[in-house]
mmCIF file of C-alpha atoms in Angstrom:
data_model
loop_
_atom_site.group_PDB
_atom_site.id
_atom_site.type_symbol
_atom_site.label_atom_id
_atom_site.label_comp_id
_atom_site.label_asym_id
_atom_site.label_seq_id
_atom_site.Cartn_x
_atom_site.Cartn_y
_atom_site.Cartn_z
ATOM 1 C CA MET I 12 3.946 -9.719 11.871
ATOM 2 C CA LYS I 13 7.605 -9.089 12.532
ATOM 3 C CA LEU I 14 9.173 -5.657 12.705
ATOM 4 C CA HIS I 15 11.247 -6.147 9.567
ATOM 5 C CA GLN I 16 7.951 -6.545 7.669
ATOM 6 C CA VAL I 17 6.817 -3.050 8.651
ATOM 7 C CA ALA I 18 7.429 -0.525 5.866
ATOM 8 C CA LEU I 19 6.577 3.115 5.230
ATOM 9 C CA GLN I 20 4.676 4.376 2.198
ATOM 10 C CA LEU I 21 6.675 7.404 1.073
ATOM 11 C CA TYR I 22 3.564 9.265 -0.078
ATOM 12 C CA THR I 23 3.191 10.072 3.620
ATOM 13 C CA LEU I 24 6.365 12.188 3.366
ATOM 14 C CA ARG I 25 5.898 13.453 -0.198
ATOM 15 C CA ASP I 26 6.677 17.037 0.808
ATOM 16 C CA PHE I 27 10.085 15.924 2.090
ATOM 17 C CA THR I 28 11.264 13.783 -0.845
ATOM 18 C CA LYS I 29 11.353 16.263 -3.717
ATOM 19 C CA THR I 30 15.115 16.329 -4.308
ATOM 20 C CA PRO I 31 17.963 13.855 -3.748
ATOM 21 C CA SER I 32 19.209 15.851 -0.758
ATOM 22 C CA ASP I 33 15.694 16.007 0.728
ATOM 23 C CA PHE I 34 15.288 12.305 0.156
ATOM 24 C CA ALA I 35 18.577 11.494 1.878
ATOM 25 C CA VAL I 36 17.624 13.442 5.010
ATOM 26 C CA THR I 37 14.167 11.881 5.032
ATOM 27 C CA ALA I 38 15.515 8.350 4.558
ATOM 28 C CA ARG I 39 17.756 8.836 7.572
ATOM 29 C CA LYS I 40 14.782 9.937 9.685
ATOM 30 C CA ILE I 41 12.690 6.994 8.489
ATOM 31 C CA ARG I 42 15.367 4.533 9.519
ATOM 32 C CA ALA I 43 15.815 6.316 12.851
ATOM 33 C CA ALA I 44 12.081 5.897 13.464
ATOM 34 C CA GLY I 45 12.578 2.135 13.205
ATOM 35 C CA TYR I 46 11.417 1.289 9.700
ATOM 36 C CA GLU I 47 13.542 -1.063 7.624
ATOM 37 C CA ALA I 48 11.699 -0.760 4.299
ATOM 38 C CA VAL I 49 9.839 1.744 2.143
ATOM 39 C CA GLN I 50 7.317 1.751 -0.676
ATOM 40 C CA ILE I 51 8.282 4.255 -3.354
ATOM 41 C CA SER I 52 5.510 6.747 -4.137
ATOM 42 C CA GLY I 53 5.118 10.495 -4.365
ATOM 43 C CA VAL I 54 8.829 11.270 -4.612
ATOM 44 C CA GLY I 55 10.238 14.042 -6.777
ATOM 45 C CA PRO I 56 12.124 13.621 -10.069
ATOM 46 C CA ILE I 57 14.941 11.556 -8.580
ATOM 47 C CA GLU I 58 16.697 8.920 -10.658
ATOM 48 C CA ASP I 59 16.061 5.358 -9.592
ATOM 49 C CA ARG I 60 19.768 4.691 -9.083
ATOM 50 C CA GLU I 61 19.882 7.558 -6.580
ATOM 51 C CA LEU I 62 16.847 6.217 -4.742
ATOM 52 C CA VAL I 63 18.497 2.822 -4.491
ATOM 53 C CA SER I 64 21.831 4.251 -3.397
ATOM 54 C CA ILE I 65 20.309 6.439 -0.691
ATOM 55 C CA CYS I 66 18.042 3.696 0.628
ATOM 56 C CA ARG I 67 20.860 1.169 0.773
ATOM 57 C CA GLY I 68 23.089 3.687 2.500
ATOM 58 C CA GLU I 69 20.496 4.183 5.222
ATOM 59 C CA GLY I 70 19.661 0.490 5.595
ATOM 60 C CA LEU I 71 16.258 0.702 3.932
ATOM 61 C CA ARG I 72 14.888 -1.924 1.577
ATOM 62 C CA ILE I 73 12.599 -0.899 -1.284
ATOM 63 C CA CYS I 74 9.738 -3.367 -0.911
ATOM 64 C CA ALA I 75 7.343 -2.042 -3.545
ATOM 65 C CA THR I 76 6.186 0.907 -5.627
ATOM 66 C CA HIS I 77 3.014 2.723 -6.558
ATOM 67 C CA GLU I 78 2.872 3.571 -10.247
ATOM 68 C CA SER I 79 0.628 5.445 -12.652
ATOM 69 C CA GLY I 80 -2.399 3.336 -13.488
ATOM 70 C CA LYS I 81 -2.238 4.432 -17.103
ATOM 71 C CA VAL I 82 1.408 3.398 -17.390
ATOM 72 C CA ILE I 83 0.756 0.047 -15.702
ATOM 73 C CA VAL I 84 -1.949 -0.779 -18.236
ATOM 74 C CA GLU I 85 -0.541 0.814 -21.385
ATOM 75 C CA GLU I 86 3.245 0.666 -20.892
ATOM 76 C CA THR I 87 3.741 -2.334 -18.647
ATOM 77 C CA GLN I 88 7.339 -2.869 -19.717
ATOM 78 C CA LYS I 89 8.285 0.478 -18.163
ATOM 79 C CA ILE I 90 7.073 -0.807 -14.803
ATOM 80 C CA ILE I 91 8.960 -4.071 -15.228
ATOM 81 C CA ASP I 92 12.131 -2.163 -16.043
ATOM 82 C CA ARG I 93 11.734 0.155 -13.071
ATOM 83 C CA LEU I 94 11.109 -2.637 -10.601
ATOM 84 C CA GLY I 95 14.281 -4.262 -11.880
ATOM 85 C CA ARG I 96 16.279 -1.097 -11.270
ATOM 86 C CA LEU I 97 14.836 -0.696 -7.785
ATOM 87 C CA GLY I 98 15.216 -4.340 -6.828
ATOM 88 C CA ALA I 99 11.536 -4.638 -5.884
ATOM 89 C CA ILE I 100 9.025 -7.362 -6.695
ATOM 90 C CA TYR I 101 5.709 -5.685 -5.922
ATOM 91 C CA THR I 102 3.911 -2.749 -7.455
ATOM 92 C CA ALA I 103 0.409 -1.381 -6.982
ATOM 93 C CA TYR I 104 -2.244 0.039 -9.257
ATOM 94 C CA PRO I 105 -3.054 3.059 -7.078
ATOM 95 C CA HIS I 106 -6.543 4.188 -8.132
ATOM 96 C CA PRO I 107 -8.824 4.006 -11.201
ATOM 97 C CA HIS I 108 -7.410 5.923 -14.154
ATOM 98 C CA VAL I 109 -10.581 5.418 -16.208
ATOM 99 C CA PRO I 110 -14.284 6.002 -15.451
ATOM 100 C CA LEU I 111 -15.958 3.154 -13.565
ATOM 101 C CA THR I 112 -19.642 3.985 -13.796
ATOM 102 C CA THR I 113 -20.929 0.738 -15.305
ATOM 103 C CA VAL I 114 -20.220 -2.941 -14.757
ATOM 104 C CA GLU I 115 -18.891 -3.083 -18.317
ATOM 105 C CA GLU I 116 -16.274 -0.445 -17.517
ATOM 106 C CA VAL I 117 -15.287 -2.318 -14.359
ATOM 107 C CA LEU I 118 -14.856 -5.580 -16.258
ATOM 108 C CA ALA I 119 -12.886 -3.840 -19.011
ATOM 109 C CA LEU I 120 -10.428 -2.521 -16.436
ATOM 110 C CA ALA I 121 -10.247 -5.975 -14.849
ATOM 111 C CA SER I 122 -9.266 -7.392 -18.242
ATOM 112 C CA ASP I 123 -6.591 -4.736 -18.722
ATOM 113 C CA LEU I 124 -5.191 -5.364 -15.241
ATOM 114 C CA ASP I 125 -5.141 -9.104 -15.836
ATOM 115 C CA LYS I 126 -3.086 -8.616 -19.002
ATOM 116 C CA ALA I 127 -0.663 -6.219 -17.315
ATOM 117 C CA GLY I 128 -0.398 -8.499 -14.299
ATOM 118 C CA LYS I 129 0.374 -11.474 -16.516
ATOM 119 C CA ALA I 130 3.264 -9.607 -18.139
ATOM 120 C CA LEU I 131 4.568 -8.534 -14.738
ATOM 121 C CA ARG I 132 4.260 -12.076 -13.386
ATOM 122 C CA LYS I 133 6.249 -13.493 -16.295
ATOM 123 C CA ALA I 134 9.008 -11.016 -15.410
ATOM 124 C CA GLY I 135 9.012 -12.182 -11.792
ATOM 125 C CA ASN I 136 6.947 -9.303 -10.432
ATOM 126 C CA VAL I 137 3.545 -8.985 -8.770
ATOM 127 C CA LEU I 138 0.788 -6.492 -9.597
ATOM 128 C CA THR I 139 -1.545 -5.563 -6.754
ATOM 129 C CA TYR I 140 -4.688 -3.447 -6.641
ATOM 130 C CA HIS I 141 -4.730 -0.684 -4.023
ATOM 131 C CA ASN I 142 -8.273 0.240 -3.049
ATOM 132 C CA HIS I 143 -9.983 3.415 -1.992
ATOM 133 C CA ALA I 144 -13.632 3.646 -0.933
ATOM 134 C CA ILE I 145 -14.991 3.807 -4.492
ATOM 135 C CA GLU I 146 -14.206 0.143 -5.107
ATOM 136 C CA LEU I 147 -16.848 -0.815 -2.534
ATOM 137 C CA ARG I 148 -19.587 0.597 -4.751
ATOM 138 C CA LYS I 149 -21.881 -2.256 -5.741
ATOM 139 C CA PHE I 150 -23.132 -3.446 -9.113
ATOM 140 C CA ASP I 151 -25.913 -6.053 -8.863
ATOM 141 C CA GLY I 152 -24.915 -6.859 -5.303
ATOM 142 C CA LYS I 153 -21.185 -7.177 -5.919
ATOM 143 C CA THR I 154 -18.563 -4.570 -5.124
ATOM 144 C CA MET I 155 -16.085 -3.380 -7.726
ATOM 145 C CA LEU I 156 -13.374 -5.032 -5.671
ATOM 146 C CA ASP I 157 -15.231 -8.359 -5.820
ATOM 147 C CA LEU I 158 -15.569 -8.019 -9.586
ATOM 148 C CA PHE I 159 -11.897 -7.168 -10.079
ATOM 149 C CA PHE I 160 -10.755 -10.255 -8.215
ATOM 150 C CA GLU I 161 -13.413 -12.587 -9.626
ATOM 151 C CA HIS I 162 -12.552 -11.640 -13.208
ATOM 152 C CA THR I 163 -8.766 -11.847 -12.984
ATOM 153 C CA ASN I 164 -6.332 -14.693 -12.470
ATOM 154 C CA LYS I 165 -5.195 -14.696 -8.842
ATOM 155 C CA GLN I 166 -1.607 -14.974 -10.046
ATOM 156 C CA ASN I 167 -1.997 -11.908 -12.265
ATOM 157 C CA LEU I 168 -3.741 -9.541 -9.852
ATOM 158 C CA GLN I 169 -3.278 -9.552 -6.108
ATOM 159 C CA ALA I 170 -4.191 -6.985 -3.454
ATOM 160 C CA THR I 171 -2.897 -4.154 -1.357
ATOM 161 C CA ILE I 172 -5.794 -3.723 1.045
ATOM 162 C CA ASP I 173 -5.965 -0.188 2.411
ATOM 163 C CA THR I 174 -7.536 -0.648 5.821
ATOM 164 C CA TYR I 175 -8.709 2.954 6.201
ATOM 165 C CA TRP I 176 -10.442 3.095 2.833
ATOM 166 C CA ILE I 177 -12.141 -0.271 3.294
ATOM 167 C CA GLN I 178 -13.622 1.086 6.527
ATOM 168 C CA ALA I 179 -14.538 4.375 4.833
ATOM 169 C CA GLY I 180 -16.423 2.439 2.167
ATOM 170 C CA GLY I 181 -18.438 0.551 4.765
ATOM 171 C CA GLY I 182 -16.421 -2.653 4.641
ATOM 172 C CA ASP I 183 -14.655 -4.740 7.265
ATOM 173 C CA PRO I 184 -10.863 -4.623 6.810
ATOM 174 C CA ALA I 185 -10.293 -7.934 8.602
ATOM 175 C CA GLU I 186 -12.942 -9.672 6.511
ATOM 176 C CA TRP I 187 -11.396 -8.379 3.297
ATOM 177 C CA CYS I 188 -8.028 -9.674 4.430
ATOM 178 C CA ARG I 189 -9.606 -13.079 5.020
ATOM 179 C CA LYS I 190 -11.357 -13.054 1.639
ATOM 180 C CA LEU I 191 -8.083 -12.529 -0.191
ATOM 181 C CA LYS I 192 -6.196 -15.501 1.188
ATOM 182 C CA ARG I 193 -2.996 -16.173 -0.773
ATOM 183 C CA ARG I 194 -3.734 -13.022 -2.744
ATOM 184 C CA LEU I 195 -2.656 -10.384 -0.217
ATOM 185 C CA PRO I 196 1.072 -9.622 -0.187
ATOM 186 C CA MET I 197 0.623 -6.111 1.247
ATOM 187 C CA ILE I 198 -1.711 -4.012 3.354
ATOM 188 C CA HIS I 199 -1.734 -0.277 4.027
ATOM 189 C CA MET I 200 -2.101 0.678 7.662
ATOM 190 C CA LYS I 201 -3.671 3.956 8.686
ATOM 191 C CA ASP I 202 -6.278 4.362 11.369
ATOM 192 C CA PHE I 203 -9.850 5.603 11.009
ATOM 193 C CA GLY I 204 -10.873 8.171 13.565
ATOM 194 C CA VAL I 205 -13.250 10.926 14.593
ATOM 195 C CA SER I 206 -12.150 14.536 14.995
ATOM 196 C CA LYS I 207 -12.876 16.818 17.935
ATOM 197 C CA ASP I 208 -15.506 18.635 15.865
ATOM 198 C CA ASN I 209 -17.297 15.320 15.190
ATOM 199 C CA ARG I 210 -16.009 14.794 11.665
ATOM 200 C CA THR I 211 -15.704 11.113 10.835
ATOM 201 C CA GLY I 212 -13.294 9.521 8.443
ATOM 202 C CA VAL I 213 -10.212 11.273 9.790
ATOM 203 C CA MET I 214 -6.878 9.658 8.960
ATOM 204 C CA MET I 215 -4.974 8.929 12.142
ATOM 205 C CA GLU I 216 -1.817 7.227 13.330
ATOM 206 C CA VAL I 217 -2.038 3.468 13.793
ATOM 207 C CA GLY I 218 -3.552 2.860 17.218
ATOM 208 C CA ALA I 219 -5.007 6.360 17.550
ATOM 209 C CA GLY I 220 -8.300 5.570 15.831
ATOM 210 C CA ASN I 221 -10.992 2.919 15.939
ATOM 211 C CA LEU I 222 -9.824 0.138 13.617
ATOM 212 C CA ASN I 223 -9.563 -3.293 15.215
ATOM 213 C CA TRP I 224 -5.911 -4.047 14.551
ATOM 214 C CA GLN I 225 -6.024 -7.113 16.803
ATOM 215 C CA ALA I 226 -8.384 -8.624 14.216
ATOM 216 C CA ILE I 227 -6.885 -7.111 11.063
ATOM 217 C CA ILE I 228 -3.267 -8.170 11.547
ATOM 218 C CA PRO I 229 -3.943 -11.872 12.283
ATOM 219 C CA ALA I 230 -6.338 -12.006 9.322
ATOM 220 C CA ALA I 231 -3.698 -10.517 7.032
ATOM 221 C CA GLU I 232 -1.047 -12.871 8.386
ATOM 222 C CA LYS I 233 -3.234 -15.914 7.751
ATOM 223 C CA SER I 234 -3.739 -14.735 4.176
ATOM 224 C CA GLY I 235 0.020 -14.631 3.641
ATOM 225 C CA CYS I 236 0.645 -10.892 3.917
ATOM 226 C CA GLU I 237 4.335 -10.088 3.571
ATOM 227 C CA TRP I 238 4.426 -6.299 4.007
ATOM 228 C CA PHE I 239 2.551 -4.181 6.546
ATOM 229 C CA ILE I 240 2.933 -0.666 5.180
ATOM 230 C CA VAL I 241 2.187 2.458 7.207
ATOM 231 C CA GLU I 242 0.586 5.171 5.100
ATOM 232 C CA GLN I 243 -1.001 8.389 6.325
ATOM 233 C CA ASP I 244 -1.998 10.689 3.482
ATOM 234 C CA ILE I 245 -2.952 13.500 5.866
ATOM 235 C CA CYS I 246 -1.241 14.053 9.217
ATOM 236 C CA PRO I 247 -2.492 16.383 11.972
ATOM 237 C CA GLY I 248 0.942 17.922 12.522
ATOM 238 C CA ASP I 249 4.505 16.951 11.708
ATOM 239 C CA PRO I 250 4.356 13.816 9.497
ATOM 240 C CA PHE I 251 7.576 12.566 11.084
ATOM 241 C CA ASP I 252 5.841 12.564 14.463
ATOM 242 C CA SER I 253 3.009 10.573 12.894
ATOM 243 C CA ILE I 254 5.237 7.898 11.390
ATOM 244 C CA ARG I 255 7.078 7.523 14.692
ATOM 245 C CA ALA I 256 3.814 7.166 16.614
ATOM 246 C CA SER I 257 2.503 4.514 14.230
ATOM 247 C CA TYR I 258 5.719 2.522 14.382
ATOM 248 C CA GLN I 259 5.828 2.640 18.168
ATOM 249 C CA TYR I 260 2.253 1.395 18.441
ATOM 250 C CA ILE I 261 2.988 -1.447 16.040
ATOM 251 C CA LYS I 262 6.147 -2.335 17.929
ATOM 252 C CA GLU I 263 4.483 -2.287 21.333
ATOM 253 C CA HIS I 264 1.083 -3.789 20.521
ATOM 254 C CA LEU I 265 1.066 -5.661 17.217
ATOM 255 C CA ALA I 266 4.477 -7.047 16.288
ATOM 256 C CA GLU I 267 5.700 -10.417 17.472
ATOM 257 C CA ARG I 268 7.450 -10.232 20.818
ATOM 258 C CA ILE I 269 9.990 -12.916 19.994
ATOM 259 C CA GLY I 270 12.294 -12.604 17.008
ATOM 260 C CA ARG I 271 12.183 -10.077 14.207
#
């Protein structure tokens, strides 16, 4: 992993990206923290051209988006058009937008995602599935995530493995990265920790929790991961302090020492 591959998921700073002026200030702080790219998600009603202009002005690349699952499946062309405006290749289906209580429902969603992913692929884009813990629920011994990837073309549906949520669901993030070789363009990096009052499953800055990053990152690299995206849905204090801490840990302990 090189530092220019480290991006920030903007959902982390959703409270600071509600207007164009907010976004401009936030983009400047993101770049000052060291990041060179962002994934668009959770921003306010800001026109895409403004997002692009602000990001370019601050030296930030838009590497990907998160989009509405319903829109991805039912209005795929809107996603294609938006990715074109933003100059991004990747997007992510963020979480199930339909009930997934039976294997039939899981396979129906897999079919819908395969169709949407095919349309995106033909336009030069890539659809990925972003997991939470629910996708590790099993049906006849197989997780939802297994079923999604077994029942879709690997060119039509790839993965954004969220390391925290894989751990929360009882999985091994490094193993999931290995399983998805050549199907893993992005991962989400947030650490899994324990609070002072003994609560488990606390979102923490990268390096502040218990995930084995020395195993996860090489596994992701070997599977062809292109973007290593810091995301922290909940921060213990100032989110800007959190994104700085995560970047510094990555820079000092995980990124390649030679080159960028």
